[in-house]
Amino acid sequence: MPKDVQEEGLTLAVDNDNIGWLTFDRPGSKVNLLTTAIMERLDALITELQSRIATGKLVAVVMWSDKPGSFIAGADVNEIAALTDANEAAAKSRKGQKVFARVSRLTVPTIAAIDGSCLGGGTELALACDYRLASDRPSTRIGLPETQLGILPGFGGTVRLPRQCGIQNALNVILTGAPVKPDRARRMALVDRVLSEEGFRDGVRAFIREVITGRVKPSVYEKSFTERLLEDNGLGRKLLFSMARGRTAKRTGGRYPAPMVALDVVERTHGLQVDQALEIEARALGELAVTPVCKNLIRIFQLSTGARDALPAAVLEKRRPVERVGVIGAGVMGGAIAELAASKDVDVVLKDIEQGPLDAGLHHAHELLEKAASKGVFGAEEAGLKFARIQGVLDYAEFGQVDLAIEAVVERMAVKKQVLREAEEALPERAVFATNTSSLSVSELASGATRPARVVGLHFFNPVHRMPLVEVIRTPETSDEALATAFGFALDMDKRPVIVRDSPGFLVNRLLGPYLNEAGYLLEEGVPVRKLDDAVADFGMPMGPCRLLDEVGFDVARHVASELGRELGERLTPSGVIERLLEDGRLGKKNGLGFYIYQDGREKGVDSDLRRLLPGPASTPPNDEEIRRRCLYVMVNEAAFALEQEVVEGAAAVDLAMVMGTGFPPFRGGLLRWADSEGLTSIVESLRELAGRVGPRFEPAPRLVRMAEAGDSFTAPVAV
Ligand code: NAI
């Protein structure tokens, strides 16, 4: 092939057996994307295929990828993000549908050979082929994640999938956006055959011979008796769609419109001619693609996939390989960090001071691995092999080969300093020492180090296996190499690292501090616990502040607040509620006594006994609107202070950290994107009013005032 053709990322080669091989291979990227340019190229190559078919010089067409582990990752989200007009978006969808319709009309057998991830437009292309083959590579997945980005499959997916796999299977795939593994795909006739990863290409060739010689026919999904009952008659379908609607409403809380629209499209297009059905799909896509929710979800996706760019490539290159991790402290965090590293096939030495806690930490890690295995993340045998990577120890004898030590011992500076001294003696000089502290100064800890340049913070969030954020804390002494090693390790762990300057509370806890404290003031003003939590949960936070305080523990909250108070001053004057709860012997969920009562870890409702400690309902307590403004605007304000002090590099880092570390609702696009949508002028006015009426802690940050006056925003305006 001439070079310029190859550079287009899609090539056609016809072999001696007259089989056409369409190979996707996007230059300079790990994944293939269906950009406009690639779609145009595919369109042109289909014309070429047609002319070869017309002259009898083609017997079959295969679509595959030259990228290991990736078939096609979908459309280019940047193109979707740039769409501002519903008609333009619908036209884009029609264009894609047309190209895939041409694929489906080719008069020779077409085969999609999927070895790796096949998502979105990739799956829609595969559905337009006559046959689909999947490799048994552990990472092979087939899915339509569009609804998670606020749109729906717009290249024929909502139309072809239900016809291929049945309505219920299709709804499962489209509405959850969760990709399916090859075996499940085969059971629903989404793929015709699963082939071994080794020799995949030979397997594909053998399959083509079967196809050409007529020994195999495209798979047809055999519905079960109940599926037929529900899907093959009007009444059953009505029931099916209404149940799916109920489940979707519950899951999305009415905040994510795409799954519901996709559901409507599948229902409305059932039984229609494909052309008519595709038109309905295109229009629905057009409407969704320009909604603010779609833009916000895409922004979070972009921030998440772009997390690695927080460190310039030239610095990231300085990272040292981490083949062995030493985890010091086998408690809640240490055990989970050990499991995380082992699950990614990194050797771990897990150290504690006593056998009891060490065994508990190992047990915790084991449980987490088994849970992952039961969810099919990896096989049971693999889970065993991964667990065998963790070596439990009570001294530092095994630390001589450790590349990265992560300390997760009790939150006391003196103990951590002692641990650092001991570890440094045992560690090789090249090793990086990371602390998982959530509230202590990394610089102060490093001041006692022999090699302070190698000390860094790696702040994981609880529960480690679920929370994607890791704050990577840099002190003035931290070397680029140590920073890059810690940052790279977090990436290898599949986390989203955000670089934070060493300062009290780092970023996330610094913002959560005033938020949780404000909840205390609202309680003192007579807002009932449930009302407070509901008002904030209604905004979209995964849980209200009282429930979060229960999870964190009141003792930990008090400790973090006192550390934070040094920096925040009167912005964090404690409300007094936490102190009263602690005096009453309450610690939160961990001793079953928080704002809520817990039995065996399960919440049993708000504790009515709290009446002794909190004022009764006020005659005119702050309403939901004021609750939300007070709790959320203090976070925005604190973010402005943090940005002024260069705690993180910019608004994007704040938004990524808040979504990944606190579950700030993704559909709002992040804390500061949401602030922009509220309008900074209106936030400043509100803060000033609250400062006058409620307390000086609301005094707006100078940076926020400046931005409001200049008409600036934290983030680029949403393109709608
Ligand atoms: P934990 O109390 O569950 O575990 C601490 C472990 O360290 C215990 O097993 C203890 O025996 C061990 N230990 C104490 N001194 C030691 C020493 N000299 N050498 C080795 N092991 C020693 O504590 P947790 O909750 O796991 O927290 C650990 C660290 O992680 C703290 O710095 C905490 O601030 C931080 N963190 C905790 C989070 C949480 O939600 N629990 C979240 C993020 C950070």
Coordinates of C-alpha atoms in Angstrom, one line a residue, residues 98-609:
K98 CA -25.8 5.3 5.3
V99 CA -22.2 4.0 5.3
F100 CA -23.1 1.1 7.5
A101 CA -26.3 0.4 5.4
R102 CA -23.9 0.1 2.4
V103 CA -21.9 -2.4 4.3
S104 CA -25.0 -4.4 5.1
R105 CA -26.0 -4.4 1.4
L106 CA -22.7 -5.8 0.1
T107 CA -23.6 -9.0 -1.7
V108 CA -20.7 -11.0 -0.5
P109 CA -20.4 -12.3 3.1
T110 CA -19.1 -9.7 5.5
I111 CA -17.3 -10.6 8.7
A112 CA -16.3 -8.5 11.6
A113 CA -13.3 -10.1 13.4
I114 CA -13.2 -8.6 16.9
D115 CA -10.0 -9.1 18.9
G116 CA -10.2 -6.6 21.8
S117 CA -12.6 -3.9 22.7
C118 CA -15.4 -3.1 20.3
L119 CA -17.5 -0.2 21.4
G120 CA -20.1 2.2 20.1
G121 CA -19.7 2.7 16.4
G122 CA -17.4 -0.3 16.3
T123 CA -20.3 -2.5 17.5
E124 CA -22.7 -0.9 15.1
L125 CA -20.3 -1.6 12.2
A126 CA -20.0 -5.2 13.3
L127 CA -23.8 -5.4 13.5
A128 CA -24.0 -4.3 9.9
C129 CA -21.8 -7.2 8.9
D130 CA -23.3 -10.7 8.2
Y131 CA -21.0 -12.4 10.8
R132 CA -19.2 -11.4 13.9
L133 CA -16.3 -13.3 15.4
A134 CA -14.8 -12.5 18.8
S135 CA -11.5 -13.6 20.4
D136 CA -11.4 -15.0 23.9
R137 CA -8.7 -12.4 24.8
P138 CA -9.5 -11.3 28.4
S139 CA -10.0 -7.7 27.3
T140 CA -12.4 -8.5 24.4
R141 CA -15.7 -6.7 25.1
I142 CA -18.6 -5.7 22.9
G143 CA -20.8 -2.8 23.9
L144 CA -22.8 0.3 23.2
P145 CA -21.7 2.8 25.9
E146 CA -23.3 5.8 24.2
T147 CA -26.0 6.3 26.8
Q148 CA -23.3 6.8 29.4
L149 CA -22.2 9.8 27.4
G150 CA -25.7 11.2 27.2
I151 CA -26.4 10.1 23.6
L152 CA -27.6 6.9 22.0
P153 CA -26.2 4.6 19.4
G154 CA -26.8 6.6 16.3
F155 CA -25.3 4.5 13.5
G156 CA -28.0 1.9 13.5
G157 CA -27.3 0.3 16.9
T158 CA -30.8 0.8 18.4
V159 CA -32.3 -0.7 15.3
R160 CA -30.1 -3.6 14.5
L161 CA -29.3 -4.9 18.0
P162 CA -32.9 -5.7 19.1
R163 CA -33.4 -7.4 15.7
Q164 CA -30.2 -9.5 16.2
C165 CA -30.4 -10.3 19.9
G166 CA -34.0 -9.8 21.0
I167 CA -35.4 -6.8 22.7
Q168 CA -34.4 -7.6 26.3
N169 CA -30.8 -8.4 25.5
A170 CA -30.6 -5.2 23.4
L171 CA -32.1 -3.0 26.2
N172 CA -29.6 -4.5 28.7
V173 CA -26.7 -3.5 26.4
I174 CA -28.0 -0.1 25.3
L175 CA -29.5 1.2 28.6
T176 CA -26.7 0.2 30.9
G177 CA -23.9 0.9 28.4
A178 CA -22.1 -2.0 30.0
P179 CA -20.1 -4.0 27.5
V180 CA -20.5 -7.8 27.3
K181 CA -17.9 -10.5 27.3
P182 CA -17.5 -12.8 24.3
D183 CA -19.3 -15.8 25.8
R184 CA -22.3 -13.7 26.7
A185 CA -22.2 -12.1 23.3
R186 CA -22.3 -15.6 21.7
R187 CA -25.3 -16.6 23.9
M188 CA -27.3 -13.7 22.6
A189 CA -26.1 -14.3 19.0
L190 CA -24.3 -11.0 19.0
V191 CA -21.3 -13.0 17.8
D192 CA -21.4 -16.1 15.8
R193 CA -18.3 -17.7 17.3
V194 CA -15.7 -17.2 19.9
L195 CA -12.2 -18.0 18.7
S196 CA -9.0 -18.5 20.6
E197 CA -6.8 -15.4 21.1
E198 CA -3.8 -17.3 19.9
G199 CA -4.1 -18.1 16.3
F200 CA -7.1 -15.7 16.0
R201 CA -6.2 -14.7 12.5
D202 CA -5.9 -18.4 11.4
G203 CA -9.3 -19.0 13.0
V204 CA -10.8 -16.1 11.1
R205 CA -9.4 -17.5 7.8
A206 CA -10.8 -21.0 8.6
F207 CA -14.2 -19.5 9.4
I208 CA -14.2 -17.6 6.0
R209 CA -13.6 -20.9 4.2
E210 CA -16.7 -22.3 6.0
V211 CA -18.7 -19.3 5.0
I212 CA -17.6 -19.3 1.4
T213 CA -18.3 -23.0 1.1
G214 CA -21.8 -22.5 2.6
R215 CA -21.1 -24.6 5.7
V216 CA -22.2 -21.9 8.1
K217 CA -25.1 -19.5 8.3
P218 CA -25.4 -16.3 10.3
S219 CA -26.5 -17.0 13.9
V220 CA -30.1 -16.3 14.8
Y221 CA -31.0 -15.7 18.4
E222 CA -33.3 -18.4 19.8
K223 CA -35.6 -16.7 22.3
S224 CA -36.6 -18.5 25.5
F225 CA -40.2 -19.2 26.2
T226 CA -40.6 -16.2 28.4
E227 CA -38.8 -14.0 26.0
R228 CA -41.2 -15.0 23.3
L229 CA -44.1 -14.4 25.6
L230 CA -42.9 -10.9 26.3
E231 CA -41.4 -9.9 23.0
D232 CA -43.5 -11.5 20.3
N233 CA -46.9 -9.9 21.1
G234 CA -48.1 -6.4 21.6
L235 CA -49.3 -6.9 25.2
G236 CA -46.2 -8.6 26.3
R237 CA -44.0 -5.9 24.7
K238 CA -46.1 -3.2 26.4
L239 CA -45.4 -4.8 29.8
L240 CA -41.7 -5.3 29.0
F241 CA -41.1 -1.7 28.0
S242 CA -43.1 -0.4 30.9
M243 CA -41.0 -2.5 33.3
A244 CA -37.8 -1.3 31.6
R245 CA -39.0 2.3 31.9
G246 CA -39.5 1.8 35.7
R247 CA -36.1 0.4 36.2
T248 CA -34.5 3.1 34.1
A249 CA -36.3 5.9 35.9
K250 CA -35.0 4.5 39.2
R251 CA -31.5 4.1 38.0
T252 CA -31.2 7.5 36.4
G253 CA -33.2 9.4 38.9
G254 CA -34.6 11.4 36.0
R255 CA -31.2 13.2 35.6
Y256 CA -29.8 11.3 32.7
P257 CA -32.2 11.5 29.7
A258 CA -30.4 9.3 27.2
P259 CA -31.3 5.8 28.5
M260 CA -35.0 6.8 28.5
V261 CA -34.9 8.3 25.0
A262 CA -33.0 5.1 23.8
L263 CA -35.8 3.0 25.3
D264 CA -38.4 5.0 23.5
V265 CA -36.6 4.7 20.2
V266 CA -36.3 0.9 20.6
E267 CA -40.0 0.7 21.4
R268 CA -41.1 3.1 18.6
T269 CA -39.0 1.4 15.9
H270 CA -40.0 -2.1 16.7
G271 CA -41.4 -3.7 13.6
L272 CA -40.8 -0.7 11.4
Q273 CA -38.9 -0.8 8.1
V274 CA -35.2 -0.3 8.8
D275 CA -35.1 3.0 6.9
Q276 CA -37.9 4.5 8.9
A277 CA -36.5 3.2 12.1
L278 CA -33.1 4.6 11.4
E279 CA -34.6 8.0 10.8
I280 CA -36.2 8.0 14.3
E281 CA -32.8 7.0 15.7
A282 CA -31.1 9.8 13.9
R283 CA -33.5 12.5 15.1
A284 CA -33.3 11.2 18.7
L285 CA -29.6 11.3 18.6
G286 CA -29.7 14.9 17.2
E287 CA -31.8 16.0 20.2
L288 CA -29.6 14.3 22.8
A289 CA -26.3 15.3 21.4
V290 CA -26.8 19.0 22.0
T291 CA -28.2 18.7 25.6
P292 CA -26.0 20.2 28.4
V293 CA -26.1 16.8 30.1
C294 CA -24.4 15.2 27.1
K295 CA -21.8 18.0 27.0
N296 CA -21.1 17.6 30.7
L297 CA -20.8 13.8 30.5
I298 CA -18.5 14.1 27.6
R299 CA -16.4 16.6 29.4
I300 CA -16.0 14.2 32.4
F301 CA -15.1 11.4 30.0
Q302 CA -12.5 13.7 28.3
L303 CA -11.1 14.8 31.7
S304 CA -10.9 11.2 32.8
T305 CA -9.2 9.9 29.7
G306 CA -6.9 12.9 29.7
A307 CA -5.8 12.5 33.3
R308 CA -2.4 11.3 32.3
D309 CA -1.7 14.6 30.5
A310 CA -1.5 16.3 33.9
L311 CA 2.2 15.5 33.9
P312 CA 4.1 16.6 30.8
A313 CA 5.3 13.6 28.8
A314 CA 8.9 14.7 29.4
V315 CA 8.4 14.4 33.1
L316 CA 6.4 11.2 33.0
E317 CA 9.3 9.6 31.1
K318 CA 11.4 9.9 34.2
R319 CA 9.2 7.4 36.0
R320 CA 11.0 4.3 37.3
P321 CA 9.4 0.9 36.8
V322 CA 7.5 -0.4 39.8
E323 CA 7.8 -4.2 40.0
R324 CA 7.5 -4.5 43.7
V325 CA 5.5 -2.4 46.1
G326 CA 5.9 -2.3 49.9
V327 CA 2.7 -1.4 51.8
I328 CA 3.3 -0.5 55.4
G329 CA 0.2 -0.8 57.6
A330 CA -2.3 -3.6 56.8
G331 CA -5.4 -1.7 58.0
V332 CA -8.5 -0.6 56.0
M333 CA -6.4 1.2 53.4
G334 CA -3.2 -0.9 53.4
G335 CA -5.0 -4.2 52.8
A336 CA -7.0 -2.6 49.9
I337 CA -3.9 -1.0 48.4
A338 CA -2.1 -4.3 48.5
E339 CA -5.1 -5.9 46.8
L340 CA -5.1 -3.2 44.1
A341 CA -1.5 -3.7 43.2
A342 CA -1.7 -7.5 43.2
S343 CA -4.8 -7.4 41.0
K344 CA -2.6 -5.5 38.5
D345 CA 0.1 -8.2 38.8
V346 CA 2.5 -6.2 40.9
D347 CA 4.4 -8.0 43.7
V348 CA 3.5 -6.7 47.1
V349 CA 5.2 -6.9 50.5
L350 CA 2.5 -6.0 53.1
K351 CA 3.9 -5.1 56.5
D352 CA 2.3 -4.5 59.9
I353 CA 3.6 -4.6 63.4
E354 CA 1.5 -7.5 64.7
Q355 CA 0.2 -10.8 63.3
G356 CA -3.4 -10.0 64.1
P357 CA -3.8 -6.8 62.0
L358 CA -1.5 -8.4 59.3
D359 CA -3.8 -11.4 59.0
A360 CA -6.9 -9.1 58.9
G361 CA -5.3 -7.1 56.1
L362 CA -4.4 -10.2 54.1
H363 CA -7.9 -11.5 54.6
H364 CA -9.4 -8.2 53.4
A365 CA -7.2 -8.3 50.3
H366 CA -8.3 -11.9 49.7
E367 CA -11.9 -11.1 50.0
L368 CA -11.6 -8.2 47.5
L369 CA -9.9 -10.4 45.0
E370 CA -12.6 -13.1 45.4
K371 CA -15.3 -10.5 44.9
A372 CA -13.6 -9.3 41.7
A373 CA -13.4 -12.9 40.5
S374 CA -17.1 -13.5 41.3
K375 CA -17.9 -10.5 39.2
G376 CA -16.0 -12.0 36.3
V377 CA -13.2 -9.4 36.4
F378 CA -10.8 -12.4 36.3
G379 CA -11.1 -16.2 36.8
A380 CA -11.0 -17.8 40.3
E381 CA -7.7 -19.4 39.6
E382 CA -6.2 -16.1 38.5
A383 CA -7.5 -14.5 41.7
G384 CA -5.5 -17.2 43.6
L385 CA -2.4 -16.4 41.7
K386 CA -2.8 -12.7 42.3
F387 CA -3.3 -13.2 46.0
A388 CA 0.0 -15.2 46.0
R389 CA 1.8 -12.0 45.0
I390 CA 1.1 -10.5 48.4
Q391 CA 3.6 -11.5 51.0
G392 CA 2.7 -10.6 54.6
V393 CA 5.6 -9.6 56.8
L394 CA 6.3 -8.2 60.2
D395 CA 9.7 -6.6 59.5
Y396 CA 11.6 -4.8 56.7
A397 CA 13.8 -7.7 55.7
E398 CA 12.0 -8.0 52.3
F399 CA 12.1 -4.3 51.5
G400 CA 15.5 -4.4 49.8
Q401 CA 14.0 -4.9 46.4
V402 CA 11.0 -2.6 46.8
D403 CA 10.6 0.2 44.2
L404 CA 7.8 2.0 45.8
A405 CA 6.8 2.0 49.5
I406 CA 3.3 3.2 50.4
E407 CA 2.7 3.9 54.1
A408 CA -0.8 3.5 55.4
V409 CA -0.2 3.4 59.2
V410 CA -2.2 5.3 61.8
E411 CA -2.7 9.0 61.2
R412 CA -0.1 10.2 63.6
M413 CA 2.9 12.3 62.5
A414 CA 5.3 10.7 65.1
V415 CA 4.4 7.2 64.0
K416 CA 4.7 8.1 60.4
K417 CA 8.1 9.7 60.9
Q418 CA 9.3 6.7 62.7
V419 CA 8.1 4.4 59.9
L420 CA 9.8 6.6 57.3
R421 CA 13.1 6.4 59.1
E422 CA 12.9 2.6 59.4
A423 CA 11.8 2.2 55.8
E424 CA 14.5 4.4 54.4
E425 CA 17.1 2.1 56.1
A426 CA 15.7 -0.9 54.4
L427 CA 14.7 0.5 51.0
P428 CA 17.1 0.7 48.1
E429 CA 18.2 4.3 47.3
R430 CA 16.2 4.4 44.1
A431 CA 12.9 3.6 45.9
V432 CA 10.1 6.2 46.3
F433 CA 8.4 6.6 49.7
A434 CA 4.7 7.6 49.4
T435 CA 2.4 8.4 52.3
N436 CA -1.3 7.8 52.1
T437 CA -2.0 10.4 54.8
S438 CA -5.3 12.2 54.4
S439 CA -4.5 15.2 56.6
L440 CA -0.9 15.4 57.7
S441 CA 1.7 17.6 56.0
V442 CA 3.8 15.6 53.6
S443 CA 6.5 18.2 53.7
E444 CA 6.8 17.9 57.5
L445 CA 7.0 14.1 57.2
A446 CA 9.7 14.5 54.5
S447 CA 11.7 16.9 56.7
G448 CA 12.8 13.9 58.7
A449 CA 13.8 11.9 55.6
T450 CA 17.4 11.1 54.5
R451 CA 16.1 11.4 50.9
P452 CA 13.3 14.0 51.0
A453 CA 13.3 14.3 47.2
R454 CA 12.0 10.7 47.1
V455 CA 9.0 11.4 49.4
V456 CA 5.6 12.0 47.9
G457 CA 2.0 11.7 48.8
L458 CA -0.3 9.0 47.3
H459 CA -3.7 9.7 48.7
F460 CA -6.1 6.9 47.8
F461 CA -9.7 7.2 48.6
N462 CA -11.9 4.7 50.5
P463 CA -13.0 2.2 49.2
V464 CA -9.8 1.9 47.2
H465 CA -11.1 -0.6 44.7
R466 CA -14.1 1.6 43.8
M467 CA -12.8 5.2 44.0
P468 CA -11.0 6.2 40.8
L469 CA -9.2 9.3 42.3
V470 CA -5.7 9.4 43.7
E471 CA -4.2 12.7 44.8
V472 CA -0.5 12.7 44.1
I473 CA 1.0 15.2 46.6
R474 CA 4.1 17.1 45.7
T475 CA 6.3 18.9 48.2
P476 CA 8.8 21.6 47.2
E477 CA 11.5 18.9 47.6
T478 CA 9.8 16.1 45.6
S479 CA 11.9 15.2 42.5
D480 CA 10.3 14.9 39.1
E481 CA 11.4 11.3 39.1
A482 CA 9.6 10.5 42.4
L483 CA 6.5 12.4 41.3
A484 CA 6.5 10.6 37.9
T485 CA 7.0 7.2 39.5
A486 CA 4.0 7.7 41.9
F487 CA 1.9 9.3 39.2
G488 CA 2.7 6.5 36.7
F489 CA 2.0 3.9 39.3
A490 CA -1.5 5.4 39.9
L491 CA -2.1 5.2 36.2
D492 CA -1.0 1.6 36.1
M493 CA -3.5 0.9 38.8
D494 CA -6.2 2.3 36.5
K495 CA -6.8 5.3 38.7
R496 CA -7.1 8.9 37.8
P497 CA -4.2 10.8 39.4
V498 CA -4.5 14.5 40.1
I499 CA -1.3 16.4 41.1
V500 CA -1.8 18.5 44.3
R501 CA 0.6 20.8 46.0
D502 CA 1.2 19.8 49.6
S503 CA -1.2 21.9 51.7
P504 CA -3.7 21.2 54.4
G505 CA -6.5 18.8 53.3
F506 CA -4.9 18.6 49.8
L507 CA -7.7 19.3 47.4
V508 CA -10.7 17.1 48.0
N509 CA -10.8 17.2 51.8
R510 CA -10.2 20.9 51.7
L511 CA -13.3 21.4 49.7
L512 CA -15.3 18.8 51.6
G513 CA -14.4 20.4 55.0
P514 CA -16.5 23.6 54.6
Y515 CA -19.3 21.6 53.0
L516 CA -19.6 19.1 55.9
N517 CA -19.1 21.9 58.4
E518 CA -22.0 23.9 56.8
A519 CA -24.2 20.8 57.2
G520 CA -23.4 21.1 61.0
Y521 CA -24.6 24.7 61.0
L522 CA -27.8 23.8 59.2
L523 CA -28.5 21.1 61.7
E524 CA -28.0 23.7 64.5
E525 CA -30.5 25.9 62.8
G526 CA -33.1 23.2 63.0
V527 CA -32.9 21.5 59.6
P528 CA -33.8 17.8 60.2
V529 CA -31.1 15.3 59.3
R530 CA -33.2 13.6 56.6
K531 CA -34.3 16.8 55.0
L532 CA -30.7 18.0 54.8
D533 CA -29.4 14.8 53.3
D534 CA -32.3 14.6 50.8
A535 CA -31.8 18.2 49.6
V536 CA -28.2 17.5 48.8
A537 CA -28.9 14.0 47.3
D538 CA -31.6 15.5 45.1
F539 CA -28.9 17.7 43.6
G540 CA -27.2 14.5 42.6
M541 CA -24.5 13.9 45.3
P542 CA -24.2 10.1 45.9
M543 CA -25.2 10.7 49.6
G544 CA -26.0 13.7 51.8
P545 CA -23.5 15.3 54.2
C546 CA -24.8 13.6 57.4
R547 CA -24.5 10.1 55.8
L548 CA -21.0 11.0 54.5
L549 CA -20.0 12.1 58.0
D550 CA -21.2 8.8 59.3
E551 CA -19.0 7.0 56.8
V552 CA -15.9 9.1 57.5
G553 CA -16.3 8.8 61.3
F554 CA -16.7 11.8 63.6
D555 CA -13.3 11.3 65.2
V556 CA -11.6 11.4 61.7
A557 CA -13.7 14.4 60.7
R558 CA -12.7 16.3 63.8
H559 CA -9.1 15.6 63.2
V560 CA -9.2 16.6 59.5
A561 CA -11.1 19.7 60.4
S562 CA -8.5 20.8 63.0
E563 CA -5.7 20.3 60.5
L564 CA -7.6 22.2 57.8
G565 CA -8.6 25.0 60.2
R566 CA -4.9 26.1 60.2
E567 CA -5.3 27.0 56.6
L568 CA -8.9 28.0 56.3
G569 CA -9.2 30.1 59.5
E570 CA -12.7 31.4 60.0
R571 CA -14.0 29.7 56.9
L572 CA -13.8 26.6 58.9
T573 CA -15.0 27.7 62.4
P574 CA -16.5 24.4 63.6
S575 CA -20.2 24.2 64.1
G576 CA -20.0 22.3 67.4
V577 CA -22.3 19.4 66.2
I578 CA -19.4 17.0 65.7
E579 CA -18.0 17.7 69.2
R580 CA -21.4 17.1 70.8
L581 CA -21.9 13.8 69.0
L582 CA -18.4 12.7 70.0
E583 CA -19.1 13.6 73.6
D584 CA -22.2 11.4 73.4
G585 CA -20.0 8.4 72.4
R586 CA -20.8 8.5 68.8
L587 CA -18.2 7.7 66.1
G588 CA -20.5 7.2 63.1
K589 CA -21.0 4.0 61.1
K590 CA -18.0 2.3 62.7
N591 CA -19.6 2.0 66.1
G592 CA -23.2 1.9 64.7
L593 CA -24.0 5.3 66.2
G594 CA -24.0 8.3 63.8
F595 CA -26.8 10.5 62.6
Y596 CA -28.2 7.2 61.5
I597 CA -28.4 4.0 63.4
Y598 CA -26.5 1.0 61.9
Q599 CA -26.9 -2.7 62.7
D600 CA -24.4 -5.1 61.1
G601 CA -23.3 -2.2 58.9
R602 CA -26.9 -1.7 57.6
E603 CA -28.5 1.7 58.1
K604 CA -31.7 1.6 60.1
G605 CA -32.9 5.1 59.8
V606 CA -32.2 8.4 61.5
D607 CA -31.5 8.0 65.2
S608 CA -34.5 9.6 67.0
D609 CA -32.3 9.9 70.1

